[in-house]
Amino acid sequence: MSLGILGCGSEVVVRDAGTGAGGHHGATTASSSTGLSSADGSGPSTTSDSSSSGGIVDCLILVDQDHLRIDVVGDGSPQRLPLGCGEDPRPVVQIVGGGECRYSLAARACATPEGGAALELYAPGLREPGIRDEALVRYRAADGVEYEAADGQVVLDELGHVGSTGKGSYFATVVSKADGTATLSISGDFVLCRIPDGLPCP
């Protein structure tokens, strides 16, 4: 396996606490080959990512790998989801969509690469620091029970360039997909590796 490390060009977008507006600083470029899919096509599930040179994008510029995670508060003891899901080697955030589709923020992290607790966030229209109140939140508890909410809130505080990080928080009252009645109010912060943007829609 080859490892590609991005150069230290700098682009960081930070949410202005007073206005919620974002600003760009510096510039960088990257290309990707990324695919997202889910059972119903409405949110993130799996991804593969690469830099323009074909190596795996790593997050070495702004944060230690050990700090990448999504925290989950509200389902028993607080949990930290520090790993990638499936093929992702680390917890990730990216912008997906384009073309005739709205750009959207997609984020995901797992407790273990396969099985265990997992969380996915999908915030339509959110591609720079700000707040989205109609976010899709999918949570799989450690016992395997799956929950979902279509009206969660995602706050994106900072979005660095590809190879650095995205930071923010979320809140949602998720409903069990098994019985449609059991609910959990979950929330937490995230620090995630930004991977290349998803492909535009057809």
Coordinates of C-alpha atoms in Angstrom, one line a residue:
M1 CA 0.0 0.0 0.0
S2 CA 1.4 3.4 -0.9
L3 CA 0.8 6.5 1.3
G4 CA 0.3 9.9 -0.3
I5 CA 0.7 13.0 1.9
L6 CA -0.7 16.3 0.8
G7 CA 1.5 19.3 0.8
C8 CA 1.1 21.9 3.4
G9 CA -0.9 24.4 1.3
S10 CA -3.4 26.0 3.7
E11 CA -7.2 26.5 3.4
V12 CA -9.2 26.7 6.5
V13 CA -12.8 27.9 6.7
V14 CA -13.9 29.1 10.1
R15 CA -17.4 30.0 11.3
D16 CA -17.7 33.5 12.6
A17 CA -19.3 33.2 16.0
G18 CA -21.1 36.5 15.6
T19 CA -22.7 35.9 12.2
G20 CA -22.3 32.2 11.3
A21 CA -20.6 33.3 8.1
G22 CA -17.5 31.6 6.9
G23 CA -14.3 32.8 5.4
H24 CA -11.6 31.2 3.3
H25 CA -7.9 31.6 3.9
G26 CA -5.4 30.4 1.4
A27 CA -6.0 27.8 -1.4
T28 CA -5.3 24.2 -2.2
T29 CA -6.4 21.8 -4.9
A30 CA -7.3 18.1 -4.8
S31 CA -9.2 15.7 -6.9
S32 CA -11.1 12.6 -5.9
S33 CA -12.8 9.4 -6.8
T34 CA -15.4 9.0 -4.2
G35 CA -18.7 7.1 -4.1
L36 CA -21.3 7.4 -1.4
S37 CA -24.3 5.1 -1.2
S38 CA -26.9 3.9 1.3
A39 CA -29.8 1.5 1.2
D40 CA -32.3 4.2 0.2
G41 CA -29.8 6.5 -1.5
S42 CA -30.4 9.4 0.9
G43 CA -27.2 9.6 2.8
P44 CA -23.6 8.4 3.3
S45 CA -22.7 4.8 3.9
T46 CA -19.4 3.8 2.3
T47 CA -16.6 5.7 0.6
S48 CA -13.2 5.3 -0.9
D49 CA -10.8 8.3 -1.3
S50 CA -7.5 9.2 -2.9
S51 CA -5.4 12.2 -3.6
S52 CA -4.7 13.2 -7.2
S53 CA -1.5 11.2 -7.0
G54 CA -3.4 8.0 -6.1
G55 CA -2.3 7.7 -2.5
I56 CA -4.5 7.6 0.5
V57 CA -5.3 11.1 1.9
D58 CA -4.0 11.4 5.5
C59 CA -4.8 14.0 8.1
L60 CA -1.4 15.1 9.3
I61 CA -1.4 18.8 9.1
L62 CA -3.7 20.2 11.8
V63 CA -4.4 17.4 14.3
D64 CA -2.9 14.2 15.7
Q65 CA -4.7 11.1 14.3
D66 CA -5.6 10.1 17.9
H67 CA -7.9 13.2 18.2
L68 CA -10.1 12.3 15.2
R69 CA -13.5 11.2 16.5
I70 CA -17.3 11.7 16.9
D71 CA -18.5 11.8 20.5
V72 CA -21.9 10.4 21.4
V73 CA -23.7 11.5 24.6
G74 CA -27.2 10.3 25.4
D75 CA -27.0 6.6 25.0
G76 CA -25.7 5.3 28.4
S77 CA -22.1 6.3 29.2
P78 CA -20.6 8.8 26.8
Q79 CA -18.9 7.1 23.8
R80 CA -16.1 8.1 21.5
L81 CA -16.2 6.8 18.0
P82 CA -12.5 7.1 16.9
L83 CA -12.3 4.8 13.8
G84 CA -13.4 4.7 10.2
C85 CA -16.3 2.6 9.0
G86 CA -15.8 -0.2 6.6
E87 CA -13.1 0.8 4.1
D88 CA -12.4 4.2 5.7
P89 CA -9.2 4.0 7.7
R90 CA -10.3 6.9 10.0
P91 CA -13.4 8.9 10.8
V92 CA -14.2 11.3 7.9
V93 CA -16.0 14.3 6.7
Q94 CA -16.5 15.5 3.1
I95 CA -18.7 17.6 0.8
V96 CA -20.9 15.5 -1.5
G97 CA -23.2 16.4 -4.4
G98 CA -23.0 19.2 -6.9
G99 CA -24.4 19.6 -10.4
E100 CA -28.2 19.9 -10.1
C101 CA -28.0 18.6 -6.5
R102 CA -27.3 20.8 -3.5
Y103 CA -23.9 20.4 -1.9
S104 CA -24.1 18.6 1.4
L105 CA -21.8 17.8 4.4
A106 CA -21.4 14.1 5.0
A107 CA -19.6 12.7 8.1
R108 CA -19.2 9.3 9.7
A109 CA -17.3 7.4 12.4
C110 CA -17.4 4.0 14.0
A111 CA -16.3 2.4 17.3
T112 CA -14.9 -0.5 15.3
P113 CA -14.3 -0.9 11.5
E114 CA -17.1 -3.5 11.4
G115 CA -20.0 -3.7 13.8
G116 CA -20.4 -1.8 17.1
A117 CA -21.6 1.8 17.5
A118 CA -21.6 4.0 14.4
L119 CA -22.8 7.5 13.5
E120 CA -23.5 9.2 10.2
L121 CA -24.4 12.8 9.6
Y122 CA -25.8 14.2 6.3
A123 CA -26.5 17.9 6.2
P124 CA -28.0 19.1 2.9
G125 CA -26.9 22.6 1.9
L126 CA -24.1 22.8 4.4
R127 CA -20.7 23.1 2.8
E128 CA -19.0 25.8 4.8
P129 CA -19.2 26.7 8.5
G130 CA -22.8 27.3 9.7
I131 CA -25.8 25.5 11.1
R132 CA -28.2 23.1 9.4
D133 CA -31.4 22.1 11.2
E134 CA -32.7 19.5 8.7
A135 CA -29.8 17.0 9.0
L136 CA -30.2 13.3 8.5
V137 CA -28.6 11.5 11.5
R138 CA -28.2 7.7 11.5
Y139 CA -27.0 6.0 14.7
R140 CA -26.3 2.4 15.3
A141 CA -26.0 1.6 19.1
A142 CA -23.4 -0.8 20.4
D143 CA -26.1 -3.5 20.7
G144 CA -26.8 -3.2 17.0
V145 CA -30.2 -1.3 17.2
E146 CA -30.4 1.3 14.5
Y147 CA -31.9 4.7 15.0
E148 CA -32.6 7.6 12.6
A149 CA -33.7 11.2 12.5
A150 CA -34.4 13.5 9.5
D151 CA -34.5 16.7 11.5
G152 CA -31.2 16.7 13.4
Q153 CA -29.0 19.7 13.8
V154 CA -25.4 19.9 12.6
V155 CA -23.1 22.9 13.5
L156 CA -20.0 23.1 11.4
D157 CA -17.4 25.3 13.1
E158 CA -14.4 24.8 10.9
L159 CA -13.7 23.0 7.6
G160 CA -10.1 22.7 6.5
H161 CA -8.7 21.7 3.1
V162 CA -8.6 18.0 2.0
G163 CA -6.1 16.2 4.2
S164 CA -6.7 18.4 7.3
T165 CA -9.9 18.4 9.5
G166 CA -13.5 19.4 9.9
K167 CA -14.8 20.3 13.4
G168 CA -18.3 20.9 14.8
S169 CA -21.1 19.3 16.7
Y170 CA -24.6 17.7 16.3
F171 CA -27.8 17.1 18.1
A172 CA -30.8 14.8 17.3
T173 CA -33.6 12.9 18.7
V174 CA -33.3 9.6 16.9
V175 CA -36.1 7.0 16.6
S176 CA -35.6 3.2 16.5
K177 CA -35.9 1.8 13.0
A178 CA -37.0 -1.5 14.5
D179 CA -40.2 -0.4 16.3
G180 CA -40.6 3.3 15.3
T181 CA -41.2 4.3 18.9
A182 CA -38.1 4.0 21.1
T183 CA -36.1 7.3 21.0
L184 CA -32.7 8.6 22.1
S185 CA -31.6 12.2 22.4
I186 CA -28.0 12.1 21.3
S187 CA -25.4 14.9 20.8
G188 CA -21.7 15.4 20.6
D189 CA -18.7 17.1 19.0
F190 CA -16.6 15.9 16.1
V191 CA -13.1 16.3 14.8
L192 CA -12.8 14.4 11.5
C193 CA -10.4 13.9 8.6
R194 CA -11.6 15.9 5.5
I195 CA -11.4 13.6 2.5
P196 CA -11.9 14.6 -1.2
D197 CA -15.4 15.8 -2.2
G198 CA -17.9 13.3 -3.5
L199 CA -18.7 13.2 -7.2
P200 CA -21.4 15.6 -8.6
C201 CA -24.8 14.0 -9.2
P202 CA -25.6 13.0 -12.8

